[in-house]
Amino acid sequence: MRTMLIFDPEGRFSGTLGDSLDTSDRYHCVETFSEAQQVLRDFPCQVGLVVFDSRSDGLLRDVESLVNSSSITEWIAIVPSDALRSANFQSLLLASFYDYHTLPLDVPRLAVTVGHAFGKASLRQSVVNSQGEASSRFGICGESPVMQAFFQQLERVVDAELTVLLGGETGTGKELVAKAIHGYSSRSRGPFVAVNCAAIPENLIQAELFGYEKGAFSGATQRKIGSIEAANNGVLFLDEVGDFPLGLQANLLRALQERAIIRVGSVTPIPVDFRVIAATHIDLLEAVKAGKFREDLYYRLNVLHLSLPPLRDRGDDILLLAKTILHNLAGAYRRTRVAGFTREAIGAMNNYKWPGNVRELKNRIHRAVILSEGRLINAHDLGFDREHQATETAVTLVDARTRLDREIVENCLRANANNVSKTARQLGISRVTLYRMLNKYSIATSA
Ligand SMILES: Nc1ncnc2c1ncn2[C@@H]1O[C@H](COP(=O)(O)OP(=O)(O)OP(=O)(O)O)[C@@H](O)[C@H]1O
Ligand SMILES: [Mg+2]
């Protein structure tokens, strides 16, 4: 059904505009901002008409929030010609509107524009639908032969109730897959508890995993439930398990074998019903050979093994992922004009080796959306021409990632005139995380 919202704050057309246009199956004509919001919440409106008056500046904020609230609507503005002189108004029109018409109204012309806007909205919807259906399984994007093979294995693993070891280079989607296994399995109603074994200091990991009783050590003023116990009836995700301290591996092995834990400061075993998914980007067998990982623990974890292919081996998935990421970002930044990639950018993405895999692709596109000045993202926006060689020959992957992270944070901060709150919101991280990164990369908050 073709549904249109007409937001006419001054009631200039007293509800008659929808009838005279005769382009939609249904229209809702409203005069207040809150009514307009309500209509957008209740009905999928493919087209929105906003009638501005000469006090347009006063309306801008409301209209901006309205257009940002619906990703499926194509917006058309009806404006008095003098309003077009305001710079704020111009930028809103350019960023968020499909078209505009100046008063006095030429109804037949407006009807043609509205018809086109409905066409564009339906085109957008069909692209989204076809991408959504064909290209992702378990919420994981991919159509390439290597990913099809991966999905087949994943299908068998999901409900097997056995321990899974996930391998794959950094940024290939191990955590995403772990969450998918949990979300699609019979344990989905139970908790998903993630423990990053690399991030917890060695002296805290035992208390973190097993919990402790009050008074177990100085500072233990309250009983604490550990991560394993918290995962009861659900899934325990042991991320970066290769970094698990050697001295504590025997305790972990015991908990896995006996399906029970003993809190620090207690002697009573507590049975726990949990499934383990472990992830590692290093070769655990090598770690076993090097004496850094217990062999018995390795075999206890490596019951079902899944390995995520690197992005460079996923062929057309690179572009598929790039488009999906861009589409999702465009939904978040409704005002962006960016609609796709230049051929040169596509070529550059296909030729690149992607050491940081999907995470790096996401970061590069995120940066490009912020920096791009055109409708299409080019190779330069993706940071290729300048940085390509440097990244390829980077001493380590960590160096390359650090450089990219630093650049994204700095550019976004500058694009937001050094406003930390706005920058954090745009990057999708908390202010605390942003401050930590600013500190780590020595980025000043004033230019
Ligand atoms: N196939 C995919 N489809 C959509 N998004 C993906 C896909 N693979 C990875 N991602 C996204 O890429 C980012 C990195 O994925 P994830 O954190 O799962 O990687 P990882 O293998 O755990 O990396 P690391 O080894 O560095 O911890 C996440 O934002 C994730 O949502
Ligand atoms: Mg991870």
Coordinates of C-alpha atoms in Angstrom, one line a residue, residues 19-427:
D19 CA -6.9 14.4 -2.5
S20 CA -5.7 16.7 -5.2
L21 CA -2.5 14.8 -5.7
D22 CA -4.2 11.4 -6.0
T23 CA -0.9 9.5 -6.0
S24 CA -1.2 7.4 -2.8
D25 CA -3.6 4.8 -1.6
R26 CA -3.7 6.4 1.8
Y27 CA -2.4 9.7 3.3
H28 CA -2.2 11.2 6.7
C29 CA -2.3 15.0 7.0
V30 CA -1.0 16.4 10.3
E31 CA -0.3 19.8 11.7
T32 CA 2.0 19.0 14.7
F33 CA 5.3 17.5 15.1
S34 CA 4.1 14.9 17.6
E35 CA 1.3 13.8 15.3
A36 CA 3.8 13.4 12.5
Q37 CA 6.0 11.3 14.7
Q38 CA 3.0 9.1 15.7
V39 CA 2.1 8.5 12.0
L40 CA 5.6 7.5 11.1
R41 CA 5.6 5.1 14.1
D42 CA 2.2 3.5 13.1
F43 CA 2.4 3.4 9.3
P44 CA 5.2 2.6 6.9
C45 CA 5.1 5.9 4.9
Q46 CA 7.1 5.7 1.7
V47 CA 6.7 9.4 1.0
G48 CA 6.7 12.4 3.3
L49 CA 5.7 15.9 2.3
V50 CA 6.7 18.8 4.5
V51 CA 5.1 22.2 3.9
F52 CA 7.4 24.9 5.1
D53 CA 6.5 28.5 5.8
S54 CA 8.6 31.6 5.9
R55 CA 9.6 30.9 9.5
S56 CA 11.2 27.7 8.3
D57 CA 14.2 28.1 10.5
G58 CA 12.1 27.5 13.6
L59 CA 10.9 24.2 12.1
L60 CA 14.2 22.9 11.1
R61 CA 15.1 20.9 14.2
D62 CA 11.7 19.1 14.3
V63 CA 11.9 18.3 10.6
E64 CA 15.5 17.1 10.9
S65 CA 14.5 14.7 13.7
L66 CA 11.5 13.5 11.7
V67 CA 13.5 12.7 8.5
N68 CA 16.1 10.9 10.7
S69 CA 13.5 8.7 12.3
S70 CA 12.4 6.8 9.2
S71 CA 14.9 5.1 6.8
I72 CA 12.2 4.1 4.3
T73 CA 10.7 7.5 3.6
E74 CA 11.5 9.7 0.6
W75 CA 11.0 13.3 1.6
I76 CA 9.7 16.2 -0.5
A77 CA 9.7 19.8 0.7
I78 CA 7.2 22.5 -0.3
V79 CA 8.8 25.9 0.4
P80 CA 8.3 29.6 0.0
S81 CA 11.1 30.8 -2.3
D82 CA 12.5 33.3 0.3
A83 CA 13.2 30.4 2.7
L84 CA 15.7 29.0 0.3
R85 CA 18.1 31.8 1.2
S86 CA 18.8 30.3 4.7
A87 CA 22.0 28.3 4.8
N88 CA 20.7 25.9 7.4
F89 CA 17.6 25.3 5.3
Q90 CA 19.7 24.7 2.2
S91 CA 21.9 22.1 3.9
L92 CA 18.8 20.2 5.3
L93 CA 17.2 20.1 1.8
L94 CA 20.4 18.9 0.2
A95 CA 21.1 16.2 2.7
S96 CA 17.7 14.8 3.5
F97 CA 15.2 15.6 0.7
Y98 CA 14.5 13.8 -2.5
D99 CA 13.1 17.0 -4.1
Y100 CA 11.5 20.4 -3.3
H101 CA 8.8 22.6 -4.9
T102 CA 8.5 26.3 -4.4
L103 CA 5.2 28.0 -3.8
P104 CA 2.8 28.7 -5.4
L105 CA 2.0 25.1 -5.9
D106 CA 1.8 23.5 -9.3
V107 CA -0.2 20.4 -8.3
P108 CA 0.3 18.3 -11.6
R109 CA 4.1 18.8 -11.3
L110 CA 4.1 17.9 -7.6
A111 CA 2.1 14.8 -8.4
V112 CA 4.8 13.7 -10.9
T113 CA 7.5 14.2 -8.2
V114 CA 5.5 12.3 -5.6
G115 CA 5.0 9.4 -8.1
H116 CA 8.8 9.3 -8.7
A117 CA 9.4 9.4 -4.9
F118 CA 7.1 6.4 -4.4
G119 CA 9.0 4.6 -7.2
K120 CA 12.4 5.3 -5.6
A121 CA 11.1 4.2 -2.1
S122 CA 9.9 0.9 -3.6
L123 CA 13.2 0.4 -5.4
R124 CA 15.1 0.9 -2.2
Q125 CA 12.9 -1.5 -0.4
S126 CA 13.3 -4.3 -3.0
V127 CA 17.1 -3.9 -2.9
V128 CA 17.1 -4.2 0.9
N129 CA 14.7 -7.2 0.7
S130 CA 16.8 -9.1 -1.9
Q131 CA 20.0 -8.4 0.0
G132 CA 18.5 -9.5 3.3
E133 CA 17.1 -12.8 2.0
A134 CA 19.9 -14.0 -0.2
S135 CA 23.1 -12.8 1.3
S136 CA 23.0 -13.6 5.0
R137 CA 22.4 -16.6 7.1
F138 CA 22.4 -16.7 10.9
G139 CA 22.8 -12.9 10.6
I140 CA 26.2 -13.4 9.0
C141 CA 26.7 -11.8 5.6
G142 CA 28.2 -14.0 2.8
E143 CA 27.5 -15.9 -0.4
S144 CA 30.9 -16.9 -1.6
P145 CA 31.7 -20.7 -1.9
V146 CA 33.9 -20.6 1.2
M147 CA 31.2 -19.0 3.2
Q148 CA 28.5 -21.4 1.9
A149 CA 30.7 -24.2 3.0
F150 CA 31.1 -22.5 6.4
F151 CA 27.4 -22.1 6.8
Q152 CA 26.9 -25.8 6.1
Q153 CA 29.2 -26.7 8.9
L154 CA 27.7 -24.1 11.2
E155 CA 24.3 -25.6 10.6
R156 CA 25.5 -28.9 11.9
V157 CA 27.2 -27.3 14.9
V158 CA 24.5 -25.1 16.2
D159 CA 22.4 -27.7 18.0
A160 CA 25.1 -30.2 18.6
E161 CA 25.5 -29.2 22.3
L162 CA 29.2 -29.8 22.0
T163 CA 32.2 -27.5 22.7
V164 CA 33.2 -25.5 19.6
L165 CA 36.6 -24.0 18.9
L166 CA 36.5 -21.1 16.4
G167 CA 39.6 -20.2 14.5
G168 CA 40.2 -17.4 12.0
E169 CA 42.3 -14.3 11.6
T170 CA 41.5 -11.2 13.5
G171 CA 38.2 -9.4 12.5
T172 CA 36.8 -12.4 10.5
G173 CA 33.7 -12.6 12.7
K174 CA 34.5 -15.2 15.4
E175 CA 32.5 -13.4 18.0
L176 CA 29.6 -12.8 15.6
V177 CA 29.6 -16.6 14.9
A178 CA 29.7 -17.4 18.6
K179 CA 26.7 -15.2 19.2
A180 CA 24.9 -16.8 16.3
I181 CA 25.5 -20.3 17.7
H182 CA 24.0 -19.2 20.9
G183 CA 21.1 -17.3 19.3
Y184 CA 20.1 -20.1 17.0
S185 CA 20.5 -23.0 19.5
S186 CA 18.2 -24.3 22.1
R187 CA 20.2 -22.4 24.7
S188 CA 19.2 -19.0 23.2
R189 CA 17.0 -18.2 26.2
G190 CA 19.9 -18.7 28.5
P191 CA 22.7 -16.2 28.9
F192 CA 25.7 -15.6 26.6
V193 CA 28.6 -14.8 28.8
A194 CA 31.8 -13.6 27.1
V195 CA 35.2 -13.7 28.8
N196 CA 38.1 -12.1 27.0
C197 CA 41.0 -14.1 28.3
A198 CA 43.6 -11.7 26.9
A199 CA 42.1 -8.6 28.6
I200 CA 41.9 -9.9 32.2
P201 CA 45.1 -9.7 34.3
E202 CA 46.4 -13.1 35.3
N203 CA 45.9 -12.5 39.0
L204 CA 42.2 -11.7 38.5
I205 CA 41.2 -14.4 36.1
Q206 CA 40.4 -17.1 38.6
A207 CA 38.1 -14.9 40.6
E208 CA 36.5 -13.7 37.4
L209 CA 35.8 -17.2 36.1
F210 CA 35.0 -19.1 39.3
G211 CA 33.7 -16.3 41.5
Y212 CA 34.6 -16.1 45.2
E213 CA 33.0 -16.2 48.7
K214 CA 32.9 -13.2 51.0
G215 CA 36.1 -13.0 52.9
A216 CA 38.0 -15.3 50.5
F217 CA 40.8 -12.7 50.3
S218 CA 41.3 -9.1 51.5
G219 CA 38.9 -7.0 49.5
A220 CA 36.3 -9.7 49.0
T221 CA 33.6 -7.9 50.9
Q222 CA 30.8 -9.6 48.9
R223 CA 30.2 -13.0 47.4
K224 CA 30.8 -12.8 43.6
I225 CA 29.4 -15.1 41.0
G226 CA 32.0 -16.0 38.4
S227 CA 31.5 -16.0 34.6
I228 CA 31.1 -19.8 34.4
E229 CA 28.4 -19.9 37.0
A230 CA 26.7 -16.9 35.3
A231 CA 26.6 -18.9 32.1
N232 CA 24.3 -21.5 33.7
N233 CA 21.8 -22.8 31.1
G234 CA 23.6 -20.7 28.4
V235 CA 26.9 -20.3 26.7
L236 CA 30.3 -19.4 28.0
F237 CA 32.4 -17.7 25.2
L238 CA 36.1 -17.9 25.9
D239 CA 37.6 -15.3 23.6
E240 CA 41.3 -15.3 22.8
V241 CA 41.6 -18.6 24.7
G242 CA 45.2 -18.9 23.5
D243 CA 46.1 -16.2 26.1
F244 CA 44.6 -18.2 29.0
P245 CA 47.4 -18.3 31.7
L246 CA 49.2 -21.6 31.7
G247 CA 49.1 -21.8 35.5
L248 CA 45.3 -21.8 35.5
Q249 CA 44.6 -24.0 32.6
A250 CA 44.3 -27.1 34.9
N251 CA 41.5 -25.4 36.8
L252 CA 39.6 -24.6 33.6
L253 CA 40.1 -28.1 32.3
R254 CA 38.6 -29.5 35.6
A255 CA 35.6 -27.2 35.3
L256 CA 35.0 -28.4 31.7
Q257 CA 35.4 -32.0 32.6
E258 CA 33.3 -32.0 35.7
R259 CA 30.8 -29.3 34.7
A260 CA 31.1 -27.9 38.1
I261 CA 33.0 -25.0 39.7
I262 CA 34.3 -24.2 43.2
R263 CA 34.3 -20.6 44.2
V264 CA 37.5 -19.2 45.5
G265 CA 37.4 -19.5 49.3
S266 CA 35.0 -22.4 49.2
V267 CA 35.3 -26.2 49.0
T268 CA 31.8 -27.0 47.7
P269 CA 31.5 -27.8 44.0
I270 CA 28.5 -26.1 42.3
P271 CA 27.2 -27.9 39.2
V272 CA 26.8 -25.7 36.2
D273 CA 25.1 -26.5 32.9
F274 CA 27.0 -24.6 30.2
R275 CA 28.2 -24.9 26.7
V276 CA 31.6 -23.6 25.8
I277 CA 32.5 -21.8 22.6
A278 CA 36.2 -20.8 22.5
A279 CA 37.9 -18.5 19.9
T280 CA 41.5 -18.0 19.0
H281 CA 43.3 -16.2 16.2
I282 CA 46.5 -18.0 16.9
D283 CA 47.3 -21.6 16.1
L284 CA 46.6 -23.5 19.3
L285 CA 48.4 -26.6 18.2
E286 CA 51.6 -24.5 17.7
A287 CA 51.0 -23.1 21.2
V288 CA 50.8 -26.7 22.5
K289 CA 54.1 -27.5 20.8
A290 CA 55.7 -24.4 22.2
G291 CA 54.6 -25.5 25.7
K292 CA 52.3 -22.5 26.2
F293 CA 49.0 -24.4 26.1
R294 CA 48.1 -27.7 27.7
E295 CA 47.5 -30.5 25.3
D296 CA 44.6 -32.0 27.3
L297 CA 42.8 -28.7 27.4
Y298 CA 43.4 -28.2 23.7
Y299 CA 41.6 -31.6 23.0
R300 CA 38.9 -30.8 25.4
L301 CA 38.1 -27.5 23.6
N302 CA 38.7 -28.7 20.0
V303 CA 35.7 -31.0 19.9
L304 CA 34.1 -29.2 16.9
H305 CA 36.3 -27.0 15.0
L306 CA 35.2 -24.2 12.7
S307 CA 37.5 -21.9 10.9
L308 CA 36.4 -18.5 9.4
P309 CA 38.0 -17.8 6.0
P310 CA 40.0 -14.5 5.7
L311 CA 38.1 -11.8 3.8
R312 CA 40.6 -11.8 0.9
D313 CA 39.4 -15.4 0.1
R314 CA 35.7 -14.4 0.0
G315 CA 35.6 -13.1 -3.6
D316 CA 32.4 -11.1 -4.3
D317 CA 31.5 -11.1 -0.6
I318 CA 33.9 -8.1 -0.2
L319 CA 31.6 -6.0 -2.3
L320 CA 28.4 -7.5 -0.8
L321 CA 29.7 -6.8 2.7
A322 CA 30.8 -3.3 1.7
K323 CA 27.3 -2.5 0.4
T324 CA 25.6 -4.0 3.4
I325 CA 27.8 -2.0 5.8
L326 CA 27.2 1.2 3.8
H327 CA 23.5 0.6 3.8
N328 CA 23.4 0.1 7.5
L329 CA 25.5 3.2 8.1
A330 CA 23.4 5.2 5.8
G331 CA 20.4 4.2 7.9
A332 CA 22.2 5.5 10.9
Y333 CA 23.4 8.8 9.3
R334 CA 20.2 9.7 7.4
R335 CA 21.8 12.9 6.2
T336 CA 24.6 11.3 4.3
R337 CA 24.5 11.7 0.5
V338 CA 26.7 8.7 0.0
A339 CA 24.9 6.0 -2.1
G340 CA 27.6 3.6 -3.3
F341 CA 31.2 3.1 -4.5
T342 CA 33.1 4.2 -7.6
R343 CA 34.5 1.5 -9.9
E344 CA 38.0 2.5 -8.8
A345 CA 37.0 2.0 -5.2
I346 CA 35.5 -1.4 -5.9
G347 CA 38.7 -2.4 -7.8
A348 CA 40.9 -1.2 -4.9
M349 CA 38.8 -3.2 -2.4
N350 CA 39.0 -6.3 -4.5
N351 CA 42.8 -6.1 -4.8
Y352 CA 43.6 -5.3 -1.2
K353 CA 44.7 -8.1 1.2
W354 CA 42.5 -7.0 4.2
P355 CA 44.8 -7.9 7.1
G356 CA 42.2 -6.7 9.5
N357 CA 39.4 -8.5 7.6
V358 CA 35.7 -7.5 8.1
R359 CA 36.5 -5.2 11.0
E360 CA 38.9 -3.2 8.8
L361 CA 36.4 -3.1 6.0
K362 CA 33.8 -1.7 8.4
N363 CA 36.2 0.9 9.8
R364 CA 37.3 2.1 6.3
I365 CA 33.7 2.5 5.1
H366 CA 32.8 4.3 8.3
R367 CA 35.6 6.7 7.8
A368 CA 34.7 7.1 4.1
V369 CA 31.1 8.0 4.9
I370 CA 32.2 10.7 7.3
L371 CA 34.8 12.1 4.9
S372 CA 33.3 11.6 1.5
E373 CA 32.2 14.7 -0.3
G374 CA 30.5 13.0 -3.3
R375 CA 27.7 10.6 -3.8
L376 CA 30.0 7.7 -4.4
I377 CA 32.9 6.7 -2.1
N378 CA 36.2 6.6 -4.0
A379 CA 39.4 4.8 -3.3
H380 CA 40.9 7.9 -1.6
D381 CA 37.9 8.1 0.8
L382 CA 38.7 4.5 1.8
G383 CA 42.3 5.5 2.6
F384 CA 43.8 3.5 -0.3
D385 CA 45.9 5.7 -2.5
R386 CA 48.0 7.1 0.3
E387 CA 48.0 4.3 2.7
H388 CA 47.7 1.2 0.6
Q389 CA 51.4 0.5 0.4
A390 CA 52.1 1.5 3.9
T391 CA 49.5 -0.9 5.2
E392 CA 50.7 -3.7 3.0
T393 CA 54.2 -3.4 4.3
A394 CA 53.2 -2.5 7.8
V395 CA 55.6 -4.2 10.3
T396 CA 52.7 -5.8 12.2
L397 CA 49.0 -6.1 12.0
V398 CA 48.7 -4.2 15.3
D399 CA 50.6 -1.3 13.8
A400 CA 48.2 -1.2 10.8
R401 CA 45.1 -1.3 13.0
T402 CA 46.4 1.3 15.4
R403 CA 47.1 3.7 12.5
L404 CA 43.7 3.2 11.0
D405 CA 41.9 3.5 14.4
R406 CA 43.8 6.7 15.2
E407 CA 43.0 8.2 11.8
I408 CA 39.3 7.4 12.1
V409 CA 39.0 8.8 15.6
E410 CA 41.0 12.0 14.7
N411 CA 39.1 12.7 11.5
C412 CA 35.7 12.1 13.2
L413 CA 36.7 14.4 16.1
R414 CA 37.7 17.2 13.7
A415 CA 34.6 16.7 11.5
N416 CA 32.6 17.3 14.7
A417 CA 34.5 20.4 15.7
N418 CA 36.2 18.6 18.6
N419 CA 32.9 17.8 20.2
V420 CA 33.6 14.6 22.2
S421 CA 29.9 13.6 22.8
K422 CA 29.0 14.0 19.1
T423 CA 32.1 12.1 18.0
A424 CA 31.4 9.2 20.4
R425 CA 27.8 9.0 19.2
Q426 CA 28.9 9.0 15.6
L427 CA 31.5 6.3 16.1

